Amino acid sequence: MVAWDFDHLGLIEAEPSQPDADPEVAAIEAGAQDFEPPSEDGTTFFLTDPTDLDLVSRALPAQGFTVLSAKLGYQAKNPVDPASLSAEALAEVESFLAAIDAHDDVQAMFVGLGG
């Protein structure tokens, strides 16, 4: 791992339990450092300091979110846009990542490829 290119964070995946739940307000009120806009299925990733993971995951339900998962992980500081790679290079990277992921000793992968 190239640790210097990643931030160690608490990663909380949550979905709205109320139709008017606002992820930005929830992030502020729960004490998250940041959030990623909701995906197509409505889930939002809240990013926390590693020491605040439990605190924020316990505060999100009061802000209208159901926590699906909460874990420590890594996020790339400078993600690479897949569109900046040629089709051949992207296929090579995806093949390489699939081979690593298929190895029995690999438990988790954090990649600097965005999107």
PDB file of N, CA and C in Angstrom, residues 63-107:
ATOM      1  N   GLN A  63     -30.808  12.079  12.617  1.00  0.00           N
ATOM      2  CA  GLN A  63     -30.828  13.008  11.480  1.00  0.00           C
ATOM      3  C   GLN A  63     -31.581  12.427  10.285  1.00  0.00           C
ATOM      4  N   GLY A  64     -32.249  11.295  10.492  1.00  0.00           N
ATOM      5  CA  GLY A  64     -33.068  10.716   9.429  1.00  0.00           C
ATOM      6  C   GLY A  64     -32.352   9.729   8.538  1.00  0.00           C
ATOM      7  N   PHE A  65     -31.278   9.101   9.017  1.00  0.00           N
ATOM      8  CA  PHE A  65     -30.528   8.134   8.219  1.00  0.00           C
ATOM      9  C   PHE A  65     -30.393   6.806   8.957  1.00  0.00           C
ATOM     10  N   THR A  66     -30.497   5.723   8.210  1.00  0.00           N
ATOM     11  CA  THR A  66     -30.263   4.382   8.733  1.00  0.00           C
ATOM     12  C   THR A  66     -28.860   3.967   8.320  1.00  0.00           C
ATOM     13  N   VAL A  67     -28.033   3.617   9.291  1.00  0.00           N
ATOM     14  CA  VAL A  67     -26.652   3.218   9.025  1.00  0.00           C
ATOM     15  C   VAL A  67     -26.633   1.784   8.501  1.00  0.00           C
ATOM     16  N   LEU A  68     -26.056   1.595   7.327  1.00  0.00           N
ATOM     17  CA  LEU A  68     -25.932   0.273   6.715  1.00  0.00           C
ATOM     18  C   LEU A  68     -24.609  -0.386   7.086  1.00  0.00           C
ATOM     19  N   SER A  69     -23.542   0.408   7.172  1.00  0.00           N
ATOM     20  CA  SER A  69     -22.233  -0.109   7.571  1.00  0.00           C
ATOM     21  C   SER A  69     -21.396   1.044   8.111  1.00  0.00           C
ATOM     22  N   ALA A  70     -20.497   0.696   9.023  1.00  0.00           N
ATOM     23  CA  ALA A  70     -19.562   1.669   9.589  1.00  0.00           C
ATOM     24  C   ALA A  70     -18.238   0.946   9.787  1.00  0.00           C
ATOM     25  N   LYS A  71     -17.192   1.478   9.161  1.00  0.00           N
ATOM     26  CA  LYS A  71     -15.889   0.815   9.245  1.00  0.00           C
ATOM     27  C   LYS A  71     -14.773   1.827   9.049  1.00  0.00           C
ATOM     28  N   LEU A  72     -13.585   1.418   9.423  1.00  0.00           N
ATOM     29  CA  LEU A  72     -12.401   2.227   9.154  1.00  0.00           C
ATOM     30  C   LEU A  72     -11.894   1.856   7.774  1.00  0.00           C
ATOM     31  N   GLY A  73     -11.379   2.837   7.055  1.00  0.00           N
ATOM     32  CA  GLY A  73     -10.876   2.563   5.712  1.00  0.00           C
ATOM     33  C   GLY A  73      -9.994   3.693   5.223  1.00  0.00           C
ATOM     34  N   TYR A  74      -9.755   3.684   3.941  1.00  0.00           N
ATOM     35  CA  TYR A  74      -8.863   4.657   3.314  1.00  0.00           C
ATOM     36  C   TYR A  74      -9.538   5.273   2.099  1.00  0.00           C
ATOM     37  N   GLN A  75      -9.245   6.540   1.861  1.00  0.00           N
ATOM     38  CA  GLN A  75      -9.748   7.244   0.690  1.00  0.00           C
ATOM     39  C   GLN A  75      -8.572   7.942   0.014  1.00  0.00           C
ATOM     40  N   ALA A  76      -8.511   7.817  -1.306  1.00  0.00           N
ATOM     41  CA  ALA A  76      -7.415   8.420  -2.057  1.00  0.00           C
ATOM     42  C   ALA A  76      -7.434   9.940  -1.926  1.00  0.00           C
ATOM     43  N   LYS A  77      -6.253  10.525  -1.707  1.00  0.00           N
ATOM     44  CA  LYS A  77      -6.140  11.980  -1.644  1.00  0.00           C
ATOM     45  C   LYS A  77      -6.268  12.598  -3.029  1.00  0.00           C
ATOM     46  N   ASN A  78      -5.741  11.900  -4.042  1.00  0.00           N
ATOM     47  CA  ASN A  78      -5.751  12.400  -5.418  1.00  0.00           C
ATOM     48  C   ASN A  78      -6.271  11.306  -6.348  1.00  0.00           C
ATOM     49  N   PRO A  79      -7.594  11.077  -6.353  1.00  0.00           N
ATOM     50  CA  PRO A  79      -8.113  10.000  -7.194  1.00  0.00           C
ATOM     51  C   PRO A  79      -7.874  10.278  -8.680  1.00  0.00           C
ATOM     52  N   VAL A  80      -7.630   9.209  -9.425  1.00  0.00           N
ATOM     53  CA  VAL A  80      -7.401   9.309 -10.864  1.00  0.00           C
ATOM     54  C   VAL A  80      -8.733   9.104 -11.573  1.00  0.00           C
ATOM     55  N   ASP A  81      -9.079  10.017 -12.454  1.00  0.00           N
ATOM     56  CA  ASP A  81     -10.312   9.912 -13.226  1.00  0.00           C
ATOM     57  C   ASP A  81     -10.136   8.826 -14.285  1.00  0.00           C
ATOM     58  N   PRO A  82     -11.007   7.793 -14.284  1.00  0.00           N
ATOM     59  CA  PRO A  82     -10.873   6.721 -15.277  1.00  0.00           C
ATOM     60  C   PRO A  82     -10.942   7.236 -16.718  1.00  0.00           C
ATOM     61  N   ALA A  83     -11.622   8.366 -16.933  1.00  0.00           N
ATOM     62  CA  ALA A  83     -11.729   8.926 -18.276  1.00  0.00           C
ATOM     63  C   ALA A  83     -10.381   9.445 -18.781  1.00  0.00           C
ATOM     64  N   SER A  84      -9.433   9.682 -17.857  1.00  0.00           N
ATOM     65  CA  SER A  84      -8.123  10.178 -18.269  1.00  0.00           C
ATOM     66  C   SER A  84      -7.222   9.052 -18.782  1.00  0.00           C
ATOM     67  N   LEU A  85      -7.660   7.804 -18.627  1.00  0.00           N
ATOM     68  CA  LEU A  85      -6.882   6.659 -19.101  1.00  0.00           C
ATOM     69  C   LEU A  85      -7.407   6.195 -20.456  1.00  0.00           C
ATOM     70  N   SER A  86      -6.512   5.671 -21.279  1.00  0.00           N
ATOM     71  CA  SER A  86      -6.947   5.083 -22.540  1.00  0.00           C
ATOM     72  C   SER A  86      -7.728   3.815 -22.227  1.00  0.00           C
ATOM     73  N   ALA A  87      -8.524   3.348 -23.157  1.00  0.00           N
ATOM     74  CA  ALA A  87      -9.305   2.127 -22.966  1.00  0.00           C
ATOM     75  C   ALA A  87      -8.386   0.951 -22.661  1.00  0.00           C
ATOM     76  N   GLU A  88      -7.239   0.905 -23.334  1.00  0.00           N
ATOM     77  CA  GLU A  88      -6.277  -0.178 -23.120  1.00  0.00           C
ATOM     78  C   GLU A  88      -5.690  -0.118 -21.710  1.00  0.00           C
ATOM     79  N   ALA A  89      -5.314   1.071 -21.254  1.00  0.00           N
ATOM     80  CA  ALA A  89      -4.739   1.231 -19.916  1.00  0.00           C
ATOM     81  C   ALA A  89      -5.775   0.921 -18.844  1.00  0.00           C
ATOM     82  N   LEU A  90      -7.011   1.366 -19.048  1.00  0.00           N
ATOM     83  CA  LEU A  90      -8.070   1.096 -18.085  1.00  0.00           C
ATOM     84  C   LEU A  90      -8.348  -0.398 -17.989  1.00  0.00           C
ATOM     85  N   ALA A  91      -8.369  -1.082 -19.115  1.00  0.00           N
ATOM     86  CA  ALA A  91      -8.579  -2.539 -19.112  1.00  0.00           C
ATOM     87  C   ALA A  91      -7.443  -3.243 -18.375  1.00  0.00           C
ATOM     88  N   GLU A  92      -6.233  -2.762 -18.549  1.00  0.00           N
ATOM     89  CA  GLU A  92      -5.079  -3.360 -17.875  1.00  0.00           C
ATOM     90  C   GLU A  92      -5.167  -3.154 -16.360  1.00  0.00           C
ATOM     91  N   VAL A  93      -5.555  -1.947 -15.942  1.00  0.00           N
ATOM     92  CA  VAL A  93      -5.699  -1.656 -14.512  1.00  0.00           C
ATOM     93  C   VAL A  93      -6.802  -2.513 -13.914  1.00  0.00           C
ATOM     94  N   GLU A  94      -7.937  -2.607 -14.594  1.00  0.00           N
ATOM     95  CA  GLU A  94      -9.056  -3.408 -14.090  1.00  0.00           C
ATOM     96  C   GLU A  94      -8.689  -4.882 -13.997  1.00  0.00           C
ATOM     97  N   SER A  95      -7.950  -5.380 -14.959  1.00  0.00           N
ATOM     98  CA  SER A  95      -7.497  -6.769 -14.934  1.00  0.00           C
ATOM     99  C   SER A  95      -6.555  -7.007 -13.759  1.00  0.00           C
ATOM    100  N   PHE A  96      -5.636  -6.076 -13.544  1.00  0.00           N
ATOM    101  CA  PHE A  96      -4.696  -6.172 -12.431  1.00  0.00           C
ATOM    102  C   PHE A  96      -5.433  -6.167 -11.090  1.00  0.00           C
ATOM    103  N   LEU A  97      -6.385  -5.254 -10.923  1.00  0.00           N
ATOM    104  CA  LEU A  97      -7.140  -5.170  -9.674  1.00  0.00           C
ATOM    105  C   LEU A  97      -7.984  -6.418  -9.444  1.00  0.00           C
ATOM    106  N   ALA A  98      -8.569  -6.960 -10.506  1.00  0.00           N
ATOM    107  CA  ALA A  98      -9.356  -8.185 -10.383  1.00  0.00           C
ATOM    108  C   ALA A  98      -8.466  -9.352  -9.945  1.00  0.00           C
ATOM    109  N   ALA A  99      -7.256  -9.425 -10.476  1.00  0.00           N
ATOM    110  CA  ALA A  99      -6.329 -10.497 -10.103  1.00  0.00           C
ATOM    111  C   ALA A  99      -5.920 -10.383  -8.637  1.00  0.00           C
ATOM    112  N   ILE A 100      -5.670  -9.175  -8.174  1.00  0.00           N
ATOM    113  CA  ILE A 100      -5.314  -8.982  -6.765  1.00  0.00           C
ATOM    114  C   ILE A 100      -6.498  -9.343  -5.872  1.00  0.00           C
ATOM    115  N   ASP A 101      -7.676  -8.864  -6.231  1.00  0.00           N
ATOM    116  CA  ASP A 101      -8.874  -9.116  -5.430  1.00  0.00           C
ATOM    117  C   ASP A 101      -9.193 -10.603  -5.338  1.00  0.00           C
ATOM    118  N   ALA A 102      -8.861 -11.354  -6.359  1.00  0.00           N
ATOM    119  CA  ALA A 102      -9.148 -12.791  -6.382  1.00  0.00           C
ATOM    120  C   ALA A 102      -8.192 -13.603  -5.512  1.00  0.00           C
ATOM    121  N   HIS A 103      -7.092 -12.999  -5.091  1.00  0.00           N
ATOM    122  CA  HIS A 103      -6.102 -13.717  -4.277  1.00  0.00           C
ATOM    123  C   HIS A 103      -6.685 -13.994  -2.891  1.00  0.00           C
ATOM    124  N   ASP A 104      -6.484 -15.196  -2.388  1.00  0.00           N
ATOM    125  CA  ASP A 104      -7.046 -15.620  -1.106  1.00  0.00           C
ATOM    126  C   ASP A 104      -6.575 -14.787   0.083  1.00  0.00           C
ATOM    127  N   ASP A 105      -5.385 -14.232   0.027  1.00  0.00           N
ATOM    128  CA  ASP A 105      -4.839 -13.478   1.152  1.00  0.00           C
ATOM    129  C   ASP A 105      -5.327 -12.025   1.204  1.00  0.00           C
ATOM    130  N   VAL A 106      -6.002 -11.550   0.170  1.00  0.00           N
ATOM    131  CA  VAL A 106      -6.461 -10.163   0.125  1.00  0.00           C
ATOM    132  C   VAL A 106      -7.810 -10.053   0.830  1.00  0.00           C
ATOM    133  N   GLN A 107      -7.855  -9.192   1.855  1.00  0.00           N
ATOM    134  CA  GLN A 107      -9.086  -8.993   2.612  1.00  0.00           C
ATOM    135  C   GLN A 107      -9.803  -7.713   2.215  1.00  0.00           C
TER     136      GLN A 107
END
